[in-house]
PDB file of C-alpha atoms in Angstrom:
ATOM      1  CA  MET A 649      88.692  40.393  86.825  1.00 44.00           C
ATOM      2  CA  PRO A 650      87.097  43.839  86.606  1.00 48.00           C
ATOM      3  CA  SER A 651      86.882  45.233  82.978  1.00 50.00           C
ATOM      4  CA  HIS A 652      88.559  48.363  82.129  1.00 50.00           C
ATOM      5  CA  ASN A 653      86.451  51.083  80.815  1.00 53.00           C
ATOM      6  CA  PRO A 654      88.203  53.540  78.592  1.00 49.00           C
ATOM      7  CA  ALA A 655      85.208  55.876  78.480  1.00 48.00           C
ATOM      8  CA  ARG A 656      85.279  56.354  82.170  1.00 50.00           C
ATOM      9  CA  THR A 657      89.045  57.229  82.168  1.00 48.00           C
ATOM     10  CA  THR A 658      88.716  59.425  79.082  1.00 48.00           C
ATOM     11  CA  SER A 659      86.111  61.358  81.133  1.00 51.00           C
ATOM     12  CA  ALA A 660      87.674  61.558  84.283  1.00 50.00           C
ATOM     13  CA  GLN A 661      91.129  62.870  82.987  1.00 54.00           C
ATOM     14  CA  PRO A 662      89.419  66.367  81.599  1.00 55.00           C
ATOM     15  CA  PHE A 663      87.760  66.766  84.993  1.00 56.00           C
ATOM     16  CA  ARG A 664      91.152  66.318  86.817  1.00 57.00           C
ATOM     17  CA  ILE A 665      92.539  68.883  84.533  1.00 60.00           C
ATOM     18  CA  SER A 666      89.952  71.312  84.799  1.00 78.00           C
ATOM     19  CA  LEU A 667      90.102  70.980  88.563  1.00 79.00           C
ATOM     20  CA  ALA A 668      93.848  71.658  88.671  1.00 76.00           C
ATOM     21  CA  GLU A 669      93.196  74.780  86.402  1.00 83.00           C
ATOM     22  CA  ALA A 670      90.314  75.990  88.747  1.00 85.00           C
ATOM     23  CA  ILE A 671      92.655  75.799  91.752  1.00 85.00           C
ATOM     24  CA  ARG A 672      95.502  77.597  90.095  1.00 83.00           C
ATOM     25  CA  THR A 673      92.836  80.369  89.010  1.00 87.00           C
ATOM     26  CA  GLY A 674      91.684  80.556  92.437  1.00 88.00           C
ATOM     27  CA  VAL A 675      94.977  80.808  94.256  1.00 87.00           C
ATOM     28  CA  ALA A 676      96.275  83.321  91.808  1.00 87.00           C
ATOM     29  CA  LEU A 677      93.213  85.560  92.494  1.00 90.00           C
ATOM     30  CA  MET A 678      93.743  84.922  96.082  1.00 89.00           C
ATOM     31  CA  ALA A 679      97.536  85.964  95.755  1.00 87.00           C
ATOM     32  CA  LEU A 680      96.468  89.114  93.794  1.00 90.00           C
ATOM     33  CA  ALA A 681      94.057  90.137  96.674  1.00 91.00           C
ATOM     34  CA  ALA A 682      96.424  89.639  99.207  1.00 89.00           C
ATOM     35  CA  PHE A 683      99.255  91.550  97.263  1.00 90.00           C
ATOM     36  CA  ALA A 684      96.712  94.523  96.800  1.00 90.00           C
ATOM     37  CA  LEU A 685      96.054  94.701 100.632  1.00 89.00           C
ATOM     38  CA  SER A 686      99.667  94.550 101.410  1.00 90.00           C
ATOM     39  CA  TYR A 687     100.682  96.947  98.835  1.00 91.00           C
ATOM     40  CA  ASP A 688      98.396  99.583 100.047  1.00 89.00           C
ATOM     41  CA  ALA A 689      99.735  99.434 103.440  1.00 90.00           C
ATOM     42  CA  LEU A 690     103.528  99.315 102.146  1.00 92.00           C
ATOM     43  CA  ARG A 691     102.873 101.999 100.063  1.00 92.00           C
ATOM     44  CA  GLN A 692     101.484 104.345 102.743  1.00 91.00           C
ATOM     45  CA  MET A 693     104.427 103.330 104.958  1.00 91.00           C
ATOM     46  CA  ALA A 694     106.919 104.305 102.155  1.00 92.00           C
ATOM     47  CA  THR A 695     105.250 107.786 101.837  1.00 91.00           C
ATOM     48  CA  ALA A 696     105.418 107.987 105.810  1.00 91.00           C
ATOM     49  CA  SER A 697     109.223 107.228 105.406  1.00 91.00           C
ATOM     50  CA  HIS A 698     109.580 110.226 103.172  1.00 92.00           C
ATOM     51  CA  ILE A 699     110.505 108.254 100.077  1.00 92.00           C
ATOM     52  CA  HIS A 700     109.869 110.287  96.973  1.00 93.00           C
ATOM     53  CA  PRO A 701     106.185 110.269  95.986  1.00 90.00           C
ATOM     54  CA  ALA A 702     107.043 108.961  92.149  1.00 92.00           C
ATOM     55  CA  LEU A 703     108.923 105.854  93.845  1.00 93.00           C
ATOM     56  CA  THR A 704     106.659 104.882  96.441  1.00 92.00           C
ATOM     57  CA  TYR A 705     105.040 102.349  94.103  1.00 92.00           C
ATOM     58  CA  ALA A 706     108.383 100.325  94.196  1.00 93.00           C
ATOM     59  CA  PHE A 707     108.630 100.027  97.931  1.00 92.00           C
ATOM     60  CA  PRO A 708     105.887  97.220  98.220  1.00 91.00           C
ATOM     61  CA  LEU A 709     107.227  95.441  94.878  1.00 92.00           C
ATOM     62  CA  VAL A 710     110.687  95.146  96.503  1.00 92.00           C
ATOM     63  CA  ILE A 711     109.272  93.343  99.797  1.00 91.00           C
ATOM     64  CA  ASP A 712     106.408  91.348  98.573  1.00 89.00           C
ATOM     65  CA  GLY A 713     107.968  90.426  95.270  1.00 90.00           C
ATOM     66  CA  PHE A 714     111.048  89.330  96.954  1.00 91.00           C
ATOM     67  CA  ILE A 715     108.815  86.900  99.009  1.00 89.00           C
ATOM     68  CA  ALA A 716     107.471  85.422  95.854  1.00 88.00           C
ATOM     69  CA  ILE A 717     110.670  85.022  94.286  1.00 91.00           C
ATOM     70  CA  GLY A 718     112.376  83.764  97.022  1.00 89.00           C
ATOM     71  CA  ILE A 719     109.638  80.840  97.594  1.00 88.00           C
ATOM     72  CA  GLY A 720     110.080  80.093  93.924  1.00 86.00           C
ATOM     73  CA  SER A 721     113.658  79.751  94.459  1.00 89.00           C
ATOM     74  CA  LEU A 722     113.144  77.429  97.347  1.00 86.00           C
ATOM     75  CA  LEU A 723     111.328  75.114  95.329  1.00 84.00           C
ATOM     76  CA  VAL A 724     113.797  75.291  92.508  1.00 87.00           C
ATOM     77  CA  LEU A 725     116.532  74.462  95.092  1.00 87.00           C
ATOM     78  CA  ARG A 726     114.875  71.575  97.081  1.00 82.00           C
ATOM     79  CA  THR A 727     117.675  69.080  96.063  1.00 85.00           C
ATOM     80  CA  ALA A 728     120.504  71.859  96.365  1.00 87.00           C
ATOM     81  CA  HIS A 729     122.836  71.801  99.487  1.00 90.00           C
ATOM     82  CA  LEU A 730     121.444  72.337 102.782  1.00 90.00           C
ATOM     83  CA  ARG A 731     123.549  75.578 103.479  1.00 91.00           C
ATOM     84  CA  ALA A 732     122.127  77.095 100.135  1.00 90.00           C
ATOM     85  CA  ARG A 733     118.627  76.261 101.094  1.00 88.00           C
ATOM     86  CA  LEU A 734     118.952  77.457 104.483  1.00 92.00           C
ATOM     87  CA  TYR A 735     120.434  80.905 103.093  1.00 92.00           C
ATOM     88  CA  VAL A 736     117.455  81.209 100.707  1.00 90.00           C
ATOM     89  CA  ALA A 737     114.965  80.387 103.579  1.00 90.00           C
ATOM     90  CA  GLY A 738     116.491  83.136 105.852  1.00 92.00           C
ATOM     91  CA  LEU A 739     116.112  85.906 103.334  1.00 92.00           C
ATOM     92  CA  VAL A 740     112.387  84.767 102.514  1.00 91.00           C
ATOM     93  CA  SER A 741     111.681  84.680 106.445  1.00 92.00           C
ATOM     94  CA  LEU A 742     113.242  88.174 106.686  1.00 93.00           C
ATOM     95  CA  ALA A 743     111.194  89.721 103.748  1.00 91.00           C
ATOM     96  CA  THR A 744     108.151  87.966 105.064  1.00 91.00           C
ATOM     97  CA  ALA A 745     108.740  89.298 108.684  1.00 93.00           C
ATOM     98  CA  THR A 746     109.373  92.843 107.363  1.00 93.00           C
ATOM     99  CA  SER A 747     106.134  92.982 105.427  1.00 92.00           C
ATOM    100  CA  ILE A 748     104.152  91.517 108.427  1.00 93.00           C
ATOM    101  CA  TRP A 749     105.926  94.475 110.611  1.00 94.00           C
ATOM    102  CA  ALA A 750     105.228  97.074 108.357  1.00 92.00           C
ATOM    103  CA  ASN A 751     101.553  96.010 107.782  1.00 92.00           C
ATOM    104  CA  VAL A 752     100.820  95.746 111.483  1.00 93.00           C
ATOM    105  CA  LEU A 753     102.635  98.910 112.218  1.00 92.00           C
ATOM    106  CA  HIS A 754     100.723 100.772 109.792  1.00 90.00           C
ATOM    107  CA  ALA A 755      97.464  99.288 111.010  1.00 90.00           C
ATOM    108  CA  VAL A 756      98.213 100.154 114.668  1.00 91.00           C
ATOM    109  CA  ARG A 757      99.231 103.696 114.123  1.00 90.00           C
ATOM    110  CA  LEU A 758      96.267 104.537 112.077  1.00 87.00           C
ATOM    111  CA  ASN A 759      94.227 102.867 114.722  1.00 85.00           C
ATOM    112  CA  GLN A 760      95.635 105.266 117.340  1.00 86.00           C
ATOM    113  CA  GLN A 761      95.242 108.337 115.105  1.00 84.00           C
ATOM    114  CA  THR A 762      91.818 108.001 113.661  1.00 73.00           C
ATOM    115  CA  GLY A 763      88.883 108.887 115.559  1.00 69.00           C
ATOM    116  CA  HIS A 764      86.380 106.015 115.842  1.00 63.00           C
ATOM    117  CA  THR A 765      82.624 106.415 114.886  1.00 69.00           C
ATOM    118  CA  GLY A 766      81.903 102.725 114.422  1.00 70.00           C
ATOM    119  CA  LEU A 767      83.211  99.515 115.552  1.00 74.00           C
ATOM    120  CA  LEU A 768      86.286  99.846 117.833  1.00 77.00           C
ATOM    121  CA  LEU A 769      89.115  97.468 117.811  1.00 82.00           C
ATOM    122  CA  ASP A 770      92.070  97.330 120.107  1.00 85.00           C
ATOM    123  CA  ASP A 771      95.698  97.639 118.735  1.00 86.00           C
ATOM    124  CA  VAL A 772      96.513  93.810 118.975  1.00 90.00           C
ATOM    125  CA  THR A 773      93.321  92.865 117.064  1.00 90.00           C
ATOM    126  CA  VAL A 774      93.942  95.348 114.220  1.00 87.00           C
ATOM    127  CA  GLY A 775      97.705  94.330 114.266  1.00 89.00           C
ATOM    128  CA  VAL A 776      96.790  90.467 113.949  1.00 91.00           C
ATOM    129  CA  ILE A 777      94.174  91.477 111.233  1.00 91.00           C
ATOM    130  CA  SER A 778      96.736  93.327 109.299  1.00 89.00           C
ATOM    131  CA  ALA A 779      99.301  90.603 109.459  1.00 90.00           C
ATOM    132  CA  ILE A 780      96.859  88.140 107.400  1.00 90.00           C
ATOM    133  CA  ALA A 781      97.649  90.001 104.064  1.00 88.00           C
ATOM    134  CA  PRO A 782     101.384  89.256 103.824  1.00 88.00           C
ATOM    135  CA  LEU A 783     101.003  85.801 105.175  1.00 90.00           C
ATOM    136  CA  ALA A 784      98.111  84.908 102.594  1.00 89.00           C
ATOM    137  CA  LEU A 785     100.450  86.176  99.878  1.00 87.00           C
ATOM    138  CA  ALA A 786     103.183  83.913 100.947  1.00 87.00           C
ATOM    139  CA  GLY A 787     100.979  80.983 101.430  1.00 87.00           C
ATOM    140  CA  ALA A 788      99.026  81.520  98.066  1.00 87.00           C
ATOM    141  CA  VAL A 789     102.441  81.895  96.041  1.00 86.00           C
ATOM    142  CA  HIS A 790     103.662  78.610  97.613  1.00 85.00           C
ATOM    143  CA  LEU A 791     100.554  76.710  97.040  1.00 85.00           C
ATOM    144  CA  TYR A 792     100.195  77.898  93.294  1.00 83.00           C
ATOM    145  CA  LEU A 793     103.900  76.831  92.656  1.00 81.00           C
ATOM    146  CA  ILE A 794     103.151  73.547  94.153  1.00 83.00           C
ATOM    147  CA  VAL A 795     100.012  72.938  92.128  1.00 79.00           C
ATOM    148  CA  GLN A 796     101.789  74.314  88.675  1.00 76.00           C
ATOM    149  CA  ARG A 797     104.548  71.898  89.125  1.00 73.00           C
ATOM    150  CA  ARG A 798     102.319  68.818  89.460  1.00 67.00           C
ATOM    151  CA  PRO A 799     102.123  67.342  85.922  1.00 56.00           C
ATOM    152  CA  ALA A 800      98.263  67.219  84.682  1.00 51.00           C
ATOM    153  CA  HIS A 801      99.378  64.182  82.394  1.00 52.00           C
ATOM    154  CA  PRO A 802     101.143  61.577  84.516  1.00 52.00           C
ATOM    155  CA  GLU A 803     103.593  59.635  82.482  1.00 52.00           C
ATOM    156  CA  PRO A 804     102.665  55.969  81.781  1.00 54.00           C
ATOM    157  CA  GLN A 805     105.207  53.462  83.616  1.00 53.00           C
ATOM    158  CA  THR A 806     107.078  51.465  81.157  1.00 56.00           C
ATOM    159  CA  PRO A 807     108.262  48.041  81.822  1.00 57.00           C
ATOM    160  CA  ALA A 808     111.894  49.259  82.339  1.00 59.00           C
ATOM    161  CA  ALA A 809     110.741  51.957  84.800  1.00 53.00           C
ATOM    162  CA  ILE A 810     108.587  49.222  86.829  1.00 53.00           C
ATOM    163  CA  ASN A 811     111.833  46.856  86.883  1.00 57.00           C
ATOM    164  CA  ARG A 812     113.719  49.796  88.279  1.00 59.00           C
ATOM    165  CA  LEU A 813     111.206  50.572  90.999  1.00 54.00           C
ATOM    166  CA  LEU A 814     110.883  46.759  92.096  1.00 56.00           C
ATOM    167  CA  ARG A 815     114.401  45.849  91.879  1.00 60.00           C
ATOM    168  CA  PRO A 816     115.923  46.097  95.500  1.00 57.00           C
ATOM    169  CA  ARG A 817     119.094  47.891  96.183  1.00 55.00           C
ATOM    170  CA  PRO A 818     121.957  45.778  97.433  1.00 54.00           C
ATOM    171  CA  GLY A 819     122.733  46.553 100.945  1.00 50.00           C
ATOM    172  CA  ARG A 820     125.558  46.234 103.251  1.00 48.00           C
ATOM    173  CA  GLY A 821     126.067  42.711 104.304  1.00 47.00           C
ATOM    174  CA  SER A 822     123.171  41.087 101.985  1.00 47.00           C
ATOM    175  CA  ALA A 823     123.309  37.438 102.283  1.00 50.00           C
ATOM    176  CA  ALA A 824     121.554  36.885  98.601  1.00 51.00           C
ATOM    177  CA  PRO A 825     122.476  38.160  95.255  1.00 52.00           C
ATOM    178  CA  GLN A 826     120.057  40.923  93.813  1.00 55.00           C
ATOM    179  CA  PRO A 827     117.503  39.641  91.303  1.00 52.00           C
ATOM    180  CA  GLN A 828     117.647  40.935  87.693  1.00 53.00           C
ATOM    181  CA  PRO A 829     114.841  41.328  85.357  1.00 50.00           C
ATOM    182  CA  VAL A 830     114.339  38.622  82.997  1.00 46.00           C
ATOM    183  CA  GLU A 831     115.131  40.461  79.747  1.00 49.00           C
ATOM    184  CA  GLU A 832     118.390  41.611  81.337  1.00 46.00           C
ATOM    185  CA  VAL A 833     119.777  38.208  82.340  1.00 46.00           C
ATOM    186  CA  ALA A 834     122.013  36.675  79.630  1.00 48.00           C
ATOM    187  CA  GLN A 835     121.256  33.015  78.728  1.00 52.00           C
ATOM    188  CA  PRO A 836     123.622  30.850  80.974  1.00 52.00           C
ATOM    189  CA  GLN A 837     125.983  28.166  79.166  1.00 50.00           C
ATOM    190  CA  PRO A 838     124.691  24.559  80.276  1.00 48.00           C
ATOM    191  CA  GLU A 839     128.289  23.192  80.470  1.00 46.00           C
ATOM    192  CA  GLN A 840     129.533  26.240  82.458  1.00 46.00           C
ATOM    193  CA  VAL A 841     126.924  27.576  84.614  1.00 45.00           C
ATOM    194  CA  ALA A 842     125.262  25.535  87.251  1.00 45.00           C
ATOM    195  CA  GLU A 843     121.712  26.096  88.396  1.00 48.00           C
ATOM    196  CA  PRO A 844     120.998  27.716  91.801  1.00 48.00           C
ATOM    197  CA  GLY A 845     120.628  24.903  94.255  1.00 47.00           C
ATOM    198  CA  LYS A 846     121.798  22.148  92.470  1.00 47.00           C
ATOM    199  CA  GLN A 847     125.364  20.595  92.327  1.00 50.00           C
ATOM    200  CA  THR A 848     127.104  18.956  89.351  1.00 48.00           C
ATOM    201  CA  VAL A 849     130.487  17.312  88.923  1.00 47.00           C
ATOM    202  CA  GLU A 850     133.288  18.492  86.936  1.00 51.00           C
ATOM    203  CA  ARG A 851     135.537  16.345  84.565  1.00 52.00           C
ATOM    204  CA  SER A 852     138.297  16.764  87.391  1.00 54.00           C
ATOM    205  CA  GLY A 853     136.231  14.960  89.675  1.00 62.00           C
ATOM    206  CA  GLN A 854     135.509  17.978  91.938  1.00 71.00           C
ATOM    207  CA  PRO A 855     131.783  18.914  92.849  1.00 79.00           C
ATOM    208  CA  SER A 856     130.765  22.049  90.874  1.00 79.00           C
ATOM    209  CA  ALA A 857     129.728  25.026  93.034  1.00 80.00           C
ATOM    210  CA  THR A 858     126.316  26.409  92.828  1.00 85.00           C
ATOM    211  CA  TYR A 859     125.828  30.065  92.197  1.00 83.00           C
ATOM    212  CA  GLU A 860     124.767  30.911  95.896  1.00 85.00           C
ATOM    213  CA  GLN A 861     128.050  29.099  97.051  1.00 85.00           C
ATOM    214  CA  VAL A 862     130.213  31.065  94.742  1.00 83.00           C
ATOM    215  CA  VAL A 863     128.615  34.210  95.765  1.00 83.00           C
ATOM    216  CA  GLU A 864     128.863  33.603  99.488  1.00 85.00           C
ATOM    217  CA  ILE A 865     132.547  32.597  99.069  1.00 85.00           C
ATOM    218  CA  GLY A 866     133.610  35.436  96.900  1.00 81.00           C
ATOM    219  CA  ARG A 867     132.255  37.703  99.749  1.00 81.00           C
ATOM    220  CA  THR A 868     135.197  36.199 101.892  1.00 82.00           C
ATOM    221  CA  ALA A 869     137.779  36.536  99.037  1.00 82.00           C
ATOM    222  CA  PRO A 870     140.638  39.155  99.169  1.00 84.00           C
ATOM    223  CA  LEU A 871     139.966  42.019  96.821  1.00 81.00           C
ATOM    224  CA  GLY A 872     142.004  42.583  93.713  1.00 80.00           C
ATOM    225  CA  ARG A 873     143.863  45.614  92.200  1.00 80.00           C
ATOM    226  CA  GLY A 874     142.197  49.071  93.138  1.00 77.00           C
ATOM    227  CA  GLY A 875     139.968  47.489  95.719  1.00 78.00           C
ATOM    228  CA  ARG A 876     137.775  45.827  93.090  1.00 83.00           C
ATOM    229  CA  VAL A 877     136.625  42.232  93.142  1.00 82.00           C
ATOM    230  CA  SER A 878     138.936  39.621  91.298  1.00 84.00           C
ATOM    231  CA  ARG A 879     137.817  36.804  89.590  1.00 83.00           C
ATOM    232  CA  ARG A 880     141.085  34.958  89.972  1.00 85.00           C
ATOM    233  CA  ARG A 881     140.884  35.404  93.795  1.00 84.00           C
ATOM    234  CA  MET A 882     137.317  34.179  93.656  1.00 84.00           C
ATOM    235  CA  GLU A 883     138.422  31.173  91.749  1.00 86.00           C
ATOM    236  CA  GLU A 884     141.186  30.277  94.375  1.00 86.00           C
ATOM    237  CA  ALA A 885     138.767  30.648  97.253  1.00 85.00           C
ATOM    238  CA  VAL A 886     136.328  28.469  95.492  1.00 83.00           C
ATOM    239  CA  ARG A 887     139.048  26.002  94.958  1.00 85.00           C
ATOM    240  CA  ALA A 888     140.122  26.172  98.450  1.00 85.00           C
ATOM    241  CA  LYS A 889     136.749  24.970  99.649  1.00 81.00           C
ATOM    242  CA  GLY A 890     137.161  21.650  97.404  1.00 81.00           C
ATOM    243  CA  LEU A 891     134.673  23.030  94.816  1.00 82.00           C
ATOM    244  CA  GLY A 892     135.012  23.962  91.237  1.00 78.00           C
ATOM    245  CA  ALA A 893     133.365  26.862  89.097  1.00 80.00           C
ATOM    246  CA  GLY A 894     133.164  27.737  85.493  1.00 81.00           C
ATOM    247  CA  LYS A 895     134.457  30.911  84.060  1.00 83.00           C
ATOM    248  CA  ASP A 896     131.059  32.339  83.103  1.00 85.00           C
ATOM    249  CA  LEU A 897     129.581  31.578  86.562  1.00 84.00           C
ATOM    250  CA  LEU A 898     132.595  33.313  87.965  1.00 85.00           C
ATOM    251  CA  GLU A 899     132.276  36.175  85.811  1.00 87.00           C
ATOM    252  CA  ARG A 900     128.434  36.584  86.584  1.00 86.00           C
ATOM    253  CA  ALA A 901     129.087  36.294  90.576  1.00 85.00           C
ATOM    254  CA  LYS A 902     132.026  39.007  89.947  1.00 85.00           C
ATOM    255  CA  LYS A 903     129.571  41.298  88.579  1.00 86.00           C
ATOM    256  CA  ASP A 904     127.070  40.927  91.268  1.00 85.00           C
ATOM    257  CA  LEU A 905     129.396  41.283  93.941  1.00 85.00           C
ATOM    258  CA  GLN A 906     131.196  44.410  92.488  1.00 83.00           C
ATOM    259  CA  ALA A 907     127.691  46.052  92.155  1.00 84.00           C
ATOM    260  CA  GLU A 908     127.119  45.160  95.775  1.00 82.00           C
ATOM    261  CA  LEU A 909     130.437  46.685  96.814  1.00 80.00           C
ATOM    262  CA  ASP A 910     129.745  49.878  94.885  1.00 79.00           C
ATOM    263  CA  ALA A 911     126.440  50.118  96.411  1.00 80.00           C
ATOM    264  CA  ALA A 912     127.874  49.772 100.065  1.00 78.00           C
ATOM    265  CA  GLN A 913     130.748  52.361  99.352  1.00 76.00           C
ATOM    266  CA  ALA A 914     128.007  54.899  97.854  1.00 76.00           C
ATOM    267  CA  ASP A 915     125.886  54.377 100.991  1.00 74.00           C
ATOM    268  CA  ALA A 916     128.949  54.807 103.119  1.00 72.00           C
ATOM    269  CA  ALA A 917     129.962  58.129 101.379  1.00 64.00           C
TER     270      ALA A 917
END
């Protein structure tokens, strides 16, 4: 068995943390550069649209700032209703398209009006290049938020958490009871609970049903009040098969079958 080296783990953890910080810093600088490029074009568009000179600075903030806030809202609402997520995504797409359109129009118009003394580019190339800044801004904000939400110190897995991950969920029509962690299973009473796969004989002369038999028969028994599993009806169904079962065994099977029924109803909903 390979030995665990604490020194290697300790030295690797600061490296992962510093790498994440370096990525966040680089993405933030890229977002600032993209915002500055888009800001210049949008402010000139605001001036050309006859917005008051003292307020032209706010026009780029409204458009590109809305893109950043909208992307953050999408990450926060990732578990919300689909209609809400589609609404926010539509607003972010509209703001991004507006920023791209304004940057492209600004670059194309300047390319048409400016006298060229150096490298000459056509309007399509100029427009594509000018669209890089707003797209880079949206992508950088999204990437920064994703890296920021990733924990630098992963939480250790506790035994209870591991049991929850390894425990299979009961499905519809499952043929076997769901296993429970060892620490959560109550100690059975020898005179009342039969071991799985082993039959005993009750004092009345009837053979005692095993746990698997009780569960299998209980699935065919009618439900009780409120559509819940009834121990009395389970017992009647077991005795109708010529078998016997103790109170604790029936109660244990009833709890497992009720959990199985609740899970199936939740999946159907």
